[in-house]
Amino acid sequence: MARAPGMSVRLKLTLSYAGFLMVASLLLLAAVWLFLLRYVPAEAQRTIGGFVPGRDDLIRAFAPAAGVTLVALLAFGLLGGWILAGRMLVPLGRITDATRRAGNGSLSYRIELDGRNDEFRELADSFDAMLAQLEAHVAEQQRFAANASHELRTPLAITQTLLEVARNDPRGVTGELAERLLAVNARAIELTEALLVLSRADQRSFSRQPVDLSLLAEQAAETLLPLAEEHGVTVETSGDIASTSGSQALLLQLTTNLLHNAIVHNLPEHGTVQMHTSTSPETVALTIENSGEPLSPQLVSTLTEPFQRGSERIRAHHAGVGLGLAIVKSITQAHDGTLTITPLAGGGLRVAVQLPAAPAPA
Ligand SMILES: Nc1ncnc2c1ncn2[C@@H]1O[C@H](COP(=O)(O)OP(=O)(O)O)[C@@H](O)[C@H]1O
Ligand SMILES: [Mg+2]
């Protein structure tokens, strides 16, 4: 946006300094007049001791000197003000410079203003912090885009290979090949849908309504019962009504993702899953615990990163797309909640989602 050119801050400060100096000097002169000259008799007097000058004589002698002093003070005020303002505004120049660089896309530059903690230092420090956060965010986005492309390319590349084989095969597309193509395609669709859910949760573009987490837990358990039976896992649900406000669809997705993980990343047989909902005055919580392989805290801390999967061995069994927990994290954050993932001592995982409580529906 084009703005009308204005006076520079340095000039404004200089004029203010000089202006104040002038006002102060004039006040001083006024005080001299008020408290001294007024009491001097108007006429000169001759006394026995000699000559006492009158008020007019004094003013005549004093006025030119006062004028010269005023002009000198004005020059002093302008010059001193200009120098002082210049020195004060140096940090501002550096901050402006950094803002321009950031605007041109260079996020790695930092102001690193030194010296005492003052307003400029505070501004520069928070600007540096903002740049660091932006830089990390952009890097994360780039990593995400690269990973997503890579993951999407994999099924397409497999499809390509399968089709090439079919082209060279005199029998054409056999039943087995069609099955494999279908499976690869289903995986690509699953991945794309997961990406869509993730972006929807990140944008927070959903309407809020009262949601009871215990109902969602029941619903997810019912939907995934066949999967649990297939994996030989028993699922228990317990707990109170836990009302929060948010998107029913997204919170169901969150619950389903967590339960799905708890079932498929479980022991090969006789696995268990406990889902529990609870309320406190401020928050409601959904906690899911499952048996399974022992997990190291280091590994657990990386699991919510997009496309991060556990050990390769687990991966070979259940080829998930690796977005399940990333989606859970995004949905939790979009609902102003917290996600806590802790490995259990005997193996397996505890995942707790805490959300702000909403007044229970009447
Ligand atoms: N409940 C759980 N128990 C044990 N490991 C889990 C559990 N949930 C997730 N994980 C680990 O975290 C990884 C990432 O999970 P997720 O983001 O859902 O991706 P995916 O399930 O597609 O592999 C999984 O590959 C698994 O190793
Ligand atoms: Mg998963």
mmCIF file of C-alpha atoms and ligand atoms in Angstrom:
data_model
loop_
_atom_site.group_PDB
_atom_site.id
_atom_site.type_symbol
_atom_site.label_atom_id
_atom_site.label_comp_id
_atom_site.label_asym_id
_atom_site.label_seq_id
_atom_site.Cartn_x
_atom_site.Cartn_y
_atom_site.Cartn_z
ATOM 1 C CA MET A 1 0.000 0.000 0.000
ATOM 2 C CA ALA A 2 1.428 3.374 -0.958
ATOM 3 C CA ARG A 3 1.569 5.892 1.861
ATOM 4 C CA ALA A 4 2.154 9.625 1.743
ATOM 5 C CA PRO A 5 5.810 10.333 2.581
ATOM 6 C CA GLY A 6 6.143 11.507 6.202
ATOM 7 C CA MET A 7 8.753 13.136 8.392
ATOM 8 C CA SER A 8 11.373 10.661 9.603
ATOM 9 C CA VAL A 9 11.247 9.710 13.272
ATOM 10 C CA ARG A 10 14.778 11.020 13.668
ATOM 11 C CA LEU A 11 13.716 14.452 12.429
ATOM 12 C CA LYS A 12 10.634 14.428 14.630
ATOM 13 C CA LEU A 13 12.672 13.534 17.717
ATOM 14 C CA THR A 14 15.235 16.236 16.864
ATOM 15 C CA LEU A 15 12.545 18.883 16.517
ATOM 16 C CA SER A 16 10.969 17.763 19.784
ATOM 17 C CA TYR A 17 14.287 18.002 21.651
ATOM 18 C CA ALA A 18 15.002 21.441 20.215
ATOM 19 C CA GLY A 19 11.427 22.553 20.826
ATOM 20 C CA PHE A 20 11.568 21.525 24.477
ATOM 21 C CA LEU A 21 14.879 23.279 24.929
ATOM 22 C CA MET A 22 13.380 26.473 23.493
ATOM 23 C CA VAL A 23 10.302 26.263 25.712
ATOM 24 C CA ALA A 24 12.461 25.667 28.784
ATOM 25 C CA SER A 25 14.670 28.665 27.914
ATOM 26 C CA LEU A 26 11.679 30.943 27.356
ATOM 27 C CA LEU A 27 10.238 29.834 30.706
ATOM 28 C CA LEU A 28 13.550 30.695 32.333
ATOM 29 C CA LEU A 29 13.458 34.172 30.782
ATOM 30 C CA ALA A 30 9.873 34.572 31.929
ATOM 31 C CA ALA A 31 10.932 33.623 35.446
ATOM 32 C CA VAL A 32 13.729 36.217 35.322
ATOM 33 C CA TRP A 33 11.186 38.816 34.294
ATOM 34 C CA LEU A 34 8.634 37.742 36.877
ATOM 35 C CA PHE A 35 10.871 37.472 39.895
ATOM 36 C CA LEU A 36 13.659 39.978 39.208
ATOM 37 C CA LEU A 37 13.130 42.674 36.642
ATOM 38 C CA ARG A 38 9.588 43.509 37.744
ATOM 39 C CA TYR A 39 10.842 44.753 41.115
ATOM 40 C CA VAL A 40 13.459 47.026 39.681
ATOM 41 C CA PRO A 41 12.189 50.638 39.517
ATOM 42 C CA ALA A 42 11.517 51.843 35.965
ATOM 43 C CA GLU A 43 13.762 54.945 36.195
ATOM 44 C CA ALA A 44 17.498 54.999 36.812
ATOM 45 C CA GLN A 45 18.445 56.524 40.164
ATOM 46 C CA ARG A 46 21.370 58.438 41.382
ATOM 47 C CA THR A 47 22.280 57.711 44.981
ATOM 48 C CA ILE A 48 25.011 58.851 47.180
ATOM 49 C CA GLY A 49 27.034 55.768 46.411
ATOM 50 C CA GLY A 50 26.680 56.177 42.659
ATOM 51 C CA PHE A 51 24.339 55.089 39.843
ATOM 52 C CA VAL A 52 21.588 52.394 40.097
ATOM 53 C CA PRO A 53 20.343 51.352 36.617
ATOM 54 C CA GLY A 54 16.565 51.353 35.938
ATOM 55 C CA ARG A 55 14.496 48.447 34.535
ATOM 56 C CA ASP A 56 14.750 49.721 30.943
ATOM 57 C CA ASP A 57 18.538 49.908 31.152
ATOM 58 C CA LEU A 58 18.701 46.349 32.400
ATOM 59 C CA ILE A 59 16.381 45.062 29.666
ATOM 60 C CA ARG A 60 18.368 46.877 27.010
ATOM 61 C CA ALA A 61 21.576 45.309 28.244
ATOM 62 C CA PHE A 62 20.070 41.856 28.772
ATOM 63 C CA ALA A 63 17.884 41.393 25.642
ATOM 64 C CA PRO A 64 20.668 40.996 23.010
ATOM 65 C CA ALA A 65 22.564 38.555 25.204
ATOM 66 C CA ALA A 66 19.376 36.581 25.808
ATOM 67 C CA GLY A 67 18.668 36.520 22.051
ATOM 68 C CA VAL A 68 22.138 35.222 21.225
ATOM 69 C CA THR A 69 21.838 32.574 23.940
ATOM 70 C CA LEU A 70 18.469 31.461 22.594
ATOM 71 C CA VAL A 71 19.840 31.066 19.071
ATOM 72 C CA ALA A 72 22.844 29.168 20.420
ATOM 73 C CA LEU A 73 20.570 26.911 22.444
ATOM 74 C CA LEU A 74 18.406 26.273 19.383
ATOM 75 C CA ALA A 75 21.457 25.254 17.352
ATOM 76 C CA PHE A 76 22.677 23.112 20.243
ATOM 77 C CA GLY A 77 19.247 21.486 20.612
ATOM 78 C CA LEU A 78 19.000 20.692 16.897
ATOM 79 C CA LEU A 79 22.496 19.271 16.622
ATOM 80 C CA GLY A 80 22.390 17.361 19.925
ATOM 81 C CA GLY A 81 18.902 16.080 19.186
ATOM 82 C CA TRP A 82 19.953 14.886 15.743
ATOM 83 C CA ILE A 83 22.937 12.991 17.148
ATOM 84 C CA LEU A 84 21.046 11.537 20.128
ATOM 85 C CA ALA A 85 18.046 10.470 18.040
ATOM 86 C CA GLY A 86 20.366 8.864 15.519
ATOM 87 C CA ARG A 87 22.043 6.818 18.224
ATOM 88 C CA MET A 88 18.724 5.804 19.776
ATOM 89 C CA LEU A 89 17.344 4.628 16.454
ATOM 90 C CA VAL A 90 20.252 2.402 15.370
ATOM 91 C CA PRO A 91 18.558 -0.810 16.649
ATOM 92 C CA LEU A 92 15.384 0.100 14.777
ATOM 93 C CA GLY A 93 17.354 0.144 11.540
ATOM 94 C CA ARG A 94 18.658 -3.349 12.208
ATOM 95 C CA ILE A 95 15.177 -4.611 13.024
ATOM 96 C CA THR A 96 13.781 -3.087 9.829
ATOM 97 C CA ASP A 97 16.593 -4.647 7.847
ATOM 98 C CA ALA A 98 15.816 -8.089 9.299
ATOM 99 C CA THR A 99 12.103 -7.663 8.573
ATOM 100 C CA ARG A 100 12.896 -6.874 4.940
ATOM 101 C CA ARG A 101 15.110 -9.940 4.624
ATOM 102 C CA ALA A 102 12.403 -12.122 6.174
ATOM 103 C CA GLY A 103 9.893 -10.575 3.774
ATOM 104 C CA ASN A 104 12.151 -11.582 0.897
ATOM 105 C CA GLY A 105 12.100 -15.163 2.156
ATOM 106 C CA SER A 106 15.366 -15.453 4.081
ATOM 107 C CA LEU A 107 14.187 -16.872 7.404
ATOM 108 C CA SER A 108 17.602 -17.972 8.649
ATOM 109 C CA TYR A 109 18.802 -14.421 9.436
ATOM 110 C CA ARG A 110 18.651 -13.301 13.095
ATOM 111 C CA ILE A 111 18.951 -9.775 14.491
ATOM 112 C CA GLU A 112 20.833 -10.880 17.637
ATOM 113 C CA LEU A 113 20.689 -7.409 19.157
ATOM 114 C CA ASP A 114 23.158 -7.105 22.042
ATOM 115 C CA GLY A 115 23.249 -4.705 24.956
ATOM 116 C CA ARG A 116 20.952 -4.136 27.902
ATOM 117 C CA ASN A 117 17.384 -5.342 28.023
ATOM 118 C CA ASP A 118 15.233 -2.467 26.786
ATOM 119 C CA GLU A 119 12.194 -2.102 24.537
ATOM 120 C CA PHE A 120 14.205 -2.474 21.336
ATOM 121 C CA ARG A 121 16.021 -5.519 22.675
ATOM 122 C CA GLU A 122 12.660 -7.050 23.604
ATOM 123 C CA LEU A 123 11.265 -6.365 20.136
ATOM 124 C CA ALA A 124 14.352 -7.802 18.456
ATOM 125 C CA ASP A 125 14.330 -10.901 20.674
ATOM 126 C CA SER A 126 10.669 -11.655 20.039
ATOM 127 C CA PHE A 127 11.250 -11.081 16.339
ATOM 128 C CA ASP A 128 14.135 -13.562 16.409
ATOM 129 C CA ALA A 129 11.943 -16.066 18.245
ATOM 130 C CA MET A 130 9.199 -15.601 15.653
ATOM 131 C CA LEU A 131 11.687 -16.164 12.814
ATOM 132 C CA ALA A 132 12.991 -19.338 14.460
ATOM 133 C CA GLN A 133 9.477 -20.681 14.832
ATOM 134 C CA LEU A 134 8.570 -19.786 11.251
ATOM 135 C CA GLU A 135 11.738 -21.410 9.967
ATOM 136 C CA ALA A 136 11.037 -24.621 11.881
ATOM 137 C CA HIS A 137 7.459 -24.616 10.652
ATOM 138 C CA VAL A 138 8.454 -24.171 7.021
ATOM 139 C CA ALA A 139 11.068 -26.911 7.318
ATOM 140 C CA GLU A 140 8.441 -29.215 8.817
ATOM 141 C CA GLN A 141 6.038 -28.465 5.980
ATOM 142 C CA GLN A 142 8.718 -29.173 3.395
ATOM 143 C CA ARG A 143 9.622 -32.429 5.073
ATOM 144 C CA PHE A 144 5.955 -33.338 5.171
ATOM 145 C CA ALA A 145 5.437 -32.560 1.479
ATOM 146 C CA ALA A 146 8.508 -34.595 0.544
ATOM 147 C CA ASN A 147 7.339 -37.547 2.675
ATOM 148 C CA ALA A 148 3.795 -37.364 1.336
ATOM 149 C CA SER A 149 5.011 -37.333 -2.258
ATOM 150 C CA HIS A 150 7.286 -40.242 -1.567
ATOM 151 C CA GLU A 151 4.484 -42.236 0.074
ATOM 152 C CA LEU A 152 2.089 -41.487 -2.754
ATOM 153 C CA ARG A 153 4.647 -42.399 -5.373
ATOM 154 C CA THR A 154 5.175 -45.858 -3.878
ATOM 155 C CA PRO A 155 1.753 -47.337 -4.759
ATOM 156 C CA LEU A 156 1.869 -45.654 -8.163
ATOM 157 C CA ALA A 157 5.291 -47.163 -8.872
ATOM 158 C CA ILE A 158 4.092 -50.617 -7.778
ATOM 159 C CA THR A 159 1.040 -50.271 -10.043
ATOM 160 C CA GLN A 160 3.304 -49.293 -12.913
ATOM 161 C CA THR A 161 5.490 -52.389 -12.422
ATOM 162 C CA LEU A 162 2.475 -54.688 -12.163
ATOM 163 C CA LEU A 163 0.971 -53.260 -15.342
ATOM 164 C CA GLU A 164 4.245 -53.631 -17.241
ATOM 165 C CA VAL A 165 4.429 -57.263 -16.190
ATOM 166 C CA ALA A 166 0.851 -57.750 -17.384
ATOM 167 C CA ARG A 167 1.633 -56.141 -20.739
ATOM 168 C CA ASN A 168 4.463 -58.626 -21.374
ATOM 169 C CA ASP A 169 2.440 -61.583 -20.078
ATOM 170 C CA PRO A 170 0.575 -63.382 -22.887
ATOM 171 C CA ARG A 171 -2.223 -64.218 -20.408
ATOM 172 C CA GLY A 172 -2.863 -60.478 -19.817
ATOM 173 C CA VAL A 173 -4.314 -59.325 -16.494
ATOM 174 C CA THR A 174 -4.796 -62.454 -14.394
ATOM 175 C CA GLY A 175 -7.052 -62.666 -11.347
ATOM 176 C CA GLU A 176 -4.086 -62.591 -8.994
ATOM 177 C CA LEU A 177 -2.694 -59.480 -10.630
ATOM 178 C CA ALA A 178 -6.068 -57.751 -10.445
ATOM 179 C CA GLU A 179 -6.176 -58.526 -6.701
ATOM 180 C CA ARG A 180 -2.759 -57.013 -6.168
ATOM 181 C CA LEU A 181 -3.654 -53.947 -8.213
ATOM 182 C CA LEU A 182 -6.812 -53.508 -6.149
ATOM 183 C CA ALA A 183 -4.867 -53.774 -2.889
ATOM 184 C CA VAL A 184 -2.273 -51.237 -4.011
ATOM 185 C CA ASN A 185 -4.989 -48.877 -5.200
ATOM 186 C CA ALA A 186 -6.898 -49.207 -1.927
ATOM 187 C CA ARG A 187 -3.744 -48.239 -0.080
ATOM 188 C CA ALA A 188 -3.283 -45.152 -2.228
ATOM 189 C CA ILE A 189 -6.886 -44.124 -1.546
ATOM 190 C CA GLU A 190 -6.428 -44.709 2.195
ATOM 191 C CA LEU A 191 -3.335 -42.551 2.188
ATOM 192 C CA THR A 192 -4.997 -39.743 0.236
ATOM 193 C CA GLU A 193 -7.978 -39.784 2.569
ATOM 194 C CA ALA A 194 -5.704 -39.643 5.603
ATOM 195 C CA LEU A 195 -3.964 -36.618 4.099
ATOM 196 C CA LEU A 196 -7.328 -34.933 3.568
ATOM 197 C CA VAL A 197 -8.377 -35.549 7.189
ATOM 198 C CA LEU A 198 -5.055 -34.162 8.356
ATOM 199 C CA SER A 199 -5.410 -30.942 6.391
ATOM 200 C CA ARG A 200 -9.021 -30.524 7.552
ATOM 201 C CA ALA A 201 -7.988 -30.864 11.178
ATOM 202 C CA ASP A 202 -5.039 -28.496 10.690
ATOM 203 C CA GLN A 203 -7.267 -25.818 9.170
ATOM 204 C CA ARG A 204 -9.725 -26.085 12.085
ATOM 205 C CA SER A 205 -12.503 -25.693 9.543
ATOM 206 C CA PHE A 206 -15.233 -27.566 11.377
ATOM 207 C CA SER A 207 -18.265 -26.639 13.436
ATOM 208 C CA ARG A 208 -18.417 -27.435 17.130
ATOM 209 C CA GLN A 209 -21.124 -29.358 18.888
ATOM 210 C CA PRO A 210 -21.382 -31.221 22.215
ATOM 211 C CA VAL A 211 -19.640 -34.614 21.948
ATOM 212 C CA ASP A 212 -19.544 -37.422 24.523
ATOM 213 C CA LEU A 213 -16.224 -39.285 24.367
ATOM 214 C CA SER A 214 -17.632 -42.385 26.084
ATOM 215 C CA LEU A 215 -20.180 -42.751 23.270
ATOM 216 C CA LEU A 216 -17.428 -42.413 20.682
ATOM 217 C CA ALA A 217 -15.399 -45.092 22.477
ATOM 218 C CA GLU A 218 -18.376 -47.475 22.380
ATOM 219 C CA GLN A 219 -18.952 -46.695 18.732
ATOM 220 C CA ALA A 220 -15.320 -47.252 17.743
ATOM 221 C CA ALA A 221 -15.176 -50.505 19.738
ATOM 222 C CA GLU A 222 -18.265 -51.764 17.933
ATOM 223 C CA THR A 223 -16.882 -50.854 14.495
ATOM 224 C CA LEU A 224 -13.500 -52.446 15.134
ATOM 225 C CA LEU A 225 -14.796 -55.570 16.901
ATOM 226 C CA PRO A 226 -14.229 -57.770 13.804
ATOM 227 C CA LEU A 227 -10.650 -56.494 13.502
ATOM 228 C CA ALA A 228 -10.052 -57.161 17.204
ATOM 229 C CA GLU A 229 -11.358 -60.705 16.852
ATOM 230 C CA GLU A 230 -9.179 -61.238 13.810
ATOM 231 C CA HIS A 231 -6.122 -60.211 15.864
ATOM 232 C CA GLY A 232 -7.202 -62.139 18.950
ATOM 233 C CA VAL A 233 -7.407 -58.966 21.014
ATOM 234 C CA THR A 234 -10.013 -58.308 23.710
ATOM 235 C CA VAL A 235 -11.298 -54.758 24.024
ATOM 236 C CA GLU A 236 -12.797 -53.392 27.267
ATOM 237 C CA THR A 237 -14.465 -50.017 27.563
ATOM 238 C CA SER A 238 -15.277 -48.282 30.837
ATOM 239 C CA GLY A 239 -15.804 -44.844 32.317
ATOM 240 C CA ASP A 240 -18.210 -41.946 32.729
ATOM 241 C CA ILE A 241 -19.918 -39.658 30.296
ATOM 242 C CA ALA A 242 -17.191 -37.252 29.145
ATOM 243 C CA SER A 243 -18.608 -34.251 27.355
ATOM 244 C CA THR A 244 -16.491 -31.910 25.323
ATOM 245 C CA SER A 245 -17.298 -29.669 22.395
ATOM 246 C CA GLY A 246 -15.938 -30.207 18.904
ATOM 247 C CA SER A 247 -16.391 -32.052 15.667
ATOM 248 C CA GLN A 248 -18.174 -35.377 16.170
ATOM 249 C CA ALA A 249 -16.679 -36.776 12.949
ATOM 250 C CA LEU A 250 -13.087 -35.777 13.727
ATOM 251 C CA LEU A 251 -13.237 -36.972 17.339
ATOM 252 C CA LEU A 252 -14.644 -40.299 16.161
ATOM 253 C CA GLN A 253 -11.746 -40.500 13.717
ATOM 254 C CA LEU A 254 -9.338 -39.819 16.594
ATOM 255 C CA THR A 255 -10.899 -42.548 18.747
ATOM 256 C CA THR A 256 -10.955 -45.014 15.873
ATOM 257 C CA ASN A 257 -7.312 -44.342 14.956
ATOM 258 C CA LEU A 258 -6.217 -44.906 18.556
ATOM 259 C CA LEU A 259 -8.214 -48.093 18.964
ATOM 260 C CA HIS A 260 -7.056 -49.333 15.560
ATOM 261 C CA ASN A 261 -3.444 -48.836 16.611
ATOM 262 C CA ALA A 262 -4.053 -50.481 19.973
ATOM 263 C CA ILE A 263 -5.401 -53.546 18.167
ATOM 264 C CA VAL A 264 -2.917 -53.924 15.306
ATOM 265 C CA HIS A 265 0.252 -52.946 17.217
ATOM 266 C CA ASN A 266 -0.506 -55.459 19.936
ATOM 267 C CA LEU A 267 0.802 -58.890 20.933
ATOM 268 C CA PRO A 268 0.481 -61.628 18.275
ATOM 269 C CA GLU A 269 -2.084 -63.366 20.504
ATOM 270 C CA HIS A 270 -4.055 -62.768 23.738
ATOM 271 C CA GLY A 271 -3.591 -59.038 23.452
ATOM 272 C CA THR A 272 -5.700 -56.680 25.560
ATOM 273 C CA VAL A 273 -6.985 -53.134 25.135
ATOM 274 C CA GLN A 274 -8.590 -50.951 27.829
ATOM 275 C CA MET A 275 -10.439 -47.816 26.843
ATOM 276 C CA HIS A 276 -11.390 -45.485 29.664
ATOM 277 C CA THR A 277 -13.106 -42.099 29.779
ATOM 278 C CA SER A 278 -12.995 -39.759 32.766
ATOM 279 C CA THR A 279 -13.964 -36.223 33.723
ATOM 280 C CA SER A 280 -12.525 -33.577 35.998
ATOM 281 C CA PRO A 281 -13.989 -30.070 36.500
ATOM 282 C CA GLU A 282 -11.867 -28.558 33.702
ATOM 283 C CA THR A 283 -11.087 -31.423 31.361
ATOM 284 C CA VAL A 284 -12.302 -34.729 30.016
ATOM 285 C CA ALA A 285 -9.952 -37.545 29.081
ATOM 286 C CA LEU A 286 -9.901 -40.612 26.871
ATOM 287 C CA THR A 287 -7.212 -43.122 27.794
ATOM 288 C CA ILE A 288 -6.356 -46.209 25.786
ATOM 289 C CA GLU A 289 -3.921 -48.815 27.091
ATOM 290 C CA ASN A 290 -2.798 -51.876 25.206
ATOM 291 C CA SER A 291 -0.453 -54.766 25.752
ATOM 292 C CA GLY A 292 2.349 -55.264 23.256
ATOM 293 C CA GLU A 293 6.071 -55.216 22.647
ATOM 294 C CA PRO A 294 8.209 -53.083 24.980
ATOM 295 C CA LEU A 295 8.866 -49.655 23.443
ATOM 296 C CA SER A 296 11.686 -47.250 24.234
ATOM 297 C CA PRO A 297 10.778 -43.689 25.310
ATOM 298 C CA GLN A 298 12.951 -42.317 22.465
ATOM 299 C CA LEU A 299 10.963 -44.217 19.855
ATOM 300 C CA VAL A 300 7.665 -43.263 21.480
ATOM 301 C CA SER A 301 8.494 -39.560 21.349
ATOM 302 C CA THR A 302 8.753 -39.687 17.532
ATOM 303 C CA LEU A 303 5.586 -41.666 16.819
ATOM 304 C CA THR A 304 3.303 -38.652 16.251
ATOM 305 C CA GLU A 305 5.468 -37.378 13.403
ATOM 306 C CA PRO A 306 3.826 -37.887 10.018
ATOM 307 C CA PHE A 307 4.874 -41.102 8.249
ATOM 308 C CA GLN A 308 6.771 -42.268 11.308
ATOM 309 C CA ARG A 309 6.231 -45.956 11.965
ATOM 310 C CA GLY A 310 7.569 -48.154 14.721
ATOM 311 C CA SER A 311 10.051 -50.936 14.104
ATOM 312 C CA GLU A 312 10.362 -52.354 10.586
ATOM 313 C CA ARG A 313 9.206 -55.708 11.858
ATOM 314 C CA ILE A 314 5.874 -54.305 13.028
ATOM 315 C CA ARG A 315 5.615 -52.433 9.780
ATOM 316 C CA ALA A 316 5.920 -55.581 7.716
ATOM 317 C CA HIS A 317 2.915 -57.112 9.506
ATOM 318 C CA HIS A 318 0.492 -54.236 9.342
ATOM 319 C CA ALA A 319 1.423 -51.821 6.592
ATOM 320 C CA GLY A 320 -0.311 -48.724 7.935
ATOM 321 C CA VAL A 321 0.252 -45.410 6.206
ATOM 322 C CA GLY A 322 1.966 -43.931 9.274
ATOM 323 C CA LEU A 323 -0.399 -40.983 9.583
ATOM 324 C CA GLY A 324 -2.680 -42.362 12.306
ATOM 325 C CA LEU A 325 -1.013 -40.670 15.271
ATOM 326 C CA ALA A 326 -0.192 -37.509 13.294
ATOM 327 C CA ILE A 327 -3.924 -37.183 12.625
ATOM 328 C CA VAL A 328 -4.715 -37.825 16.302
ATOM 329 C CA LYS A 329 -2.284 -35.091 17.291
ATOM 330 C CA SER A 330 -3.705 -32.588 14.800
ATOM 331 C CA ILE A 331 -7.282 -33.290 15.850
ATOM 332 C CA THR A 332 -6.320 -32.956 19.533
ATOM 333 C CA GLN A 333 -4.587 -29.634 18.906
ATOM 334 C CA ALA A 334 -7.510 -28.369 16.837
ATOM 335 C CA HIS A 335 -9.679 -29.040 19.904
ATOM 336 C CA ASP A 336 -7.249 -27.272 22.262
ATOM 337 C CA GLY A 337 -6.358 -30.542 23.960
ATOM 338 C CA THR A 338 -3.180 -32.392 24.863
ATOM 339 C CA LEU A 339 -1.953 -35.784 23.719
ATOM 340 C CA THR A 340 0.265 -37.858 26.020
ATOM 341 C CA ILE A 341 1.888 -41.080 24.863
ATOM 342 C CA THR A 342 3.770 -43.213 27.404
ATOM 343 C CA PRO A 343 5.269 -46.663 27.029
ATOM 344 C CA LEU A 344 4.021 -49.177 29.629
ATOM 345 C CA ALA A 345 6.527 -50.979 31.818
ATOM 346 C CA GLY A 346 5.414 -54.459 30.770
ATOM 347 C CA GLY A 347 5.282 -53.546 27.074
ATOM 348 C CA GLY A 348 2.606 -51.780 25.074
ATOM 349 C CA LEU A 349 1.439 -48.192 25.152
ATOM 350 C CA ARG A 350 -0.802 -45.781 27.019
ATOM 351 C CA VAL A 351 -2.257 -42.957 24.948
ATOM 352 C CA ALA A 352 -4.225 -40.223 26.744
ATOM 353 C CA VAL A 353 -6.164 -37.424 25.078
ATOM 354 C CA GLN A 354 -7.253 -34.550 27.321
ATOM 355 C CA LEU A 355 -9.827 -32.090 26.037
ATOM 356 C CA PRO A 356 -11.541 -29.084 27.604
ATOM 357 C CA ALA A 357 -14.748 -30.152 29.354
ATOM 358 C CA ALA A 358 -18.093 -28.886 28.115
ATOM 359 C CA PRO A 359 -21.193 -28.692 30.311
ATOM 360 C CA ALA A 360 -22.986 -32.058 30.109
ATOM 361 C CA PRO A 361 -26.137 -31.941 27.979
ATOM 362 C CA ALA A 362 -29.273 -31.665 30.139
HETATM 363 N N1 LIG B 1 -1.171 -48.495 20.610
HETATM 364 C C1 LIG B 1 0.058 -48.715 20.140
HETATM 365 N N2 LIG B 1 0.845 -49.683 20.662
HETATM 366 C C2 LIG B 1 2.101 -49.877 20.194
HETATM 367 N N3 LIG B 1 2.659 -49.185 19.189
HETATM 368 C C3 LIG B 1 1.912 -48.210 18.606
HETATM 369 C C4 LIG B 1 0.582 -47.932 19.053
HETATM 370 N N4 LIG B 1 0.103 -46.917 18.326
HETATM 371 C C5 LIG B 1 1.067 -46.598 17.459
HETATM 372 N N5 LIG B 1 2.154 -47.359 17.619
HETATM 373 C C6 LIG B 1 3.414 -47.259 16.856
HETATM 374 O O1 LIG B 1 3.429 -45.965 16.287
HETATM 375 C C7 LIG B 1 3.596 -46.040 14.879
HETATM 376 C C8 LIG B 1 2.833 -44.925 14.218
HETATM 377 O O2 LIG B 1 1.452 -45.093 14.354
HETATM 378 P P1 LIG B 1 0.506 -44.490 13.266
HETATM 379 O O3 LIG B 1 0.833 -43.049 13.128
HETATM 380 O O4 LIG B 1 -0.900 -44.824 13.602
HETATM 381 O O5 LIG B 1 0.953 -45.206 11.951
HETATM 382 P P2 LIG B 1 0.629 -46.680 11.452
HETATM 383 O O6 LIG B 1 -0.350 -47.277 12.425
HETATM 384 O O7 LIG B 1 0.025 -46.446 10.110
HETATM 385 O O8 LIG B 1 1.926 -47.398 11.382
HETATM 386 C C9 LIG B 1 3.123 -47.421 14.507
HETATM 387 O O9 LIG B 1 3.771 -47.863 13.345
HETATM 388 C C10 LIG B 1 3.486 -48.259 15.721
HETATM 389 O O10 LIG B 1 4.822 -48.672 15.632
HETATM 390 MG MG MG B 2 -2.150 -46.446 12.818
#
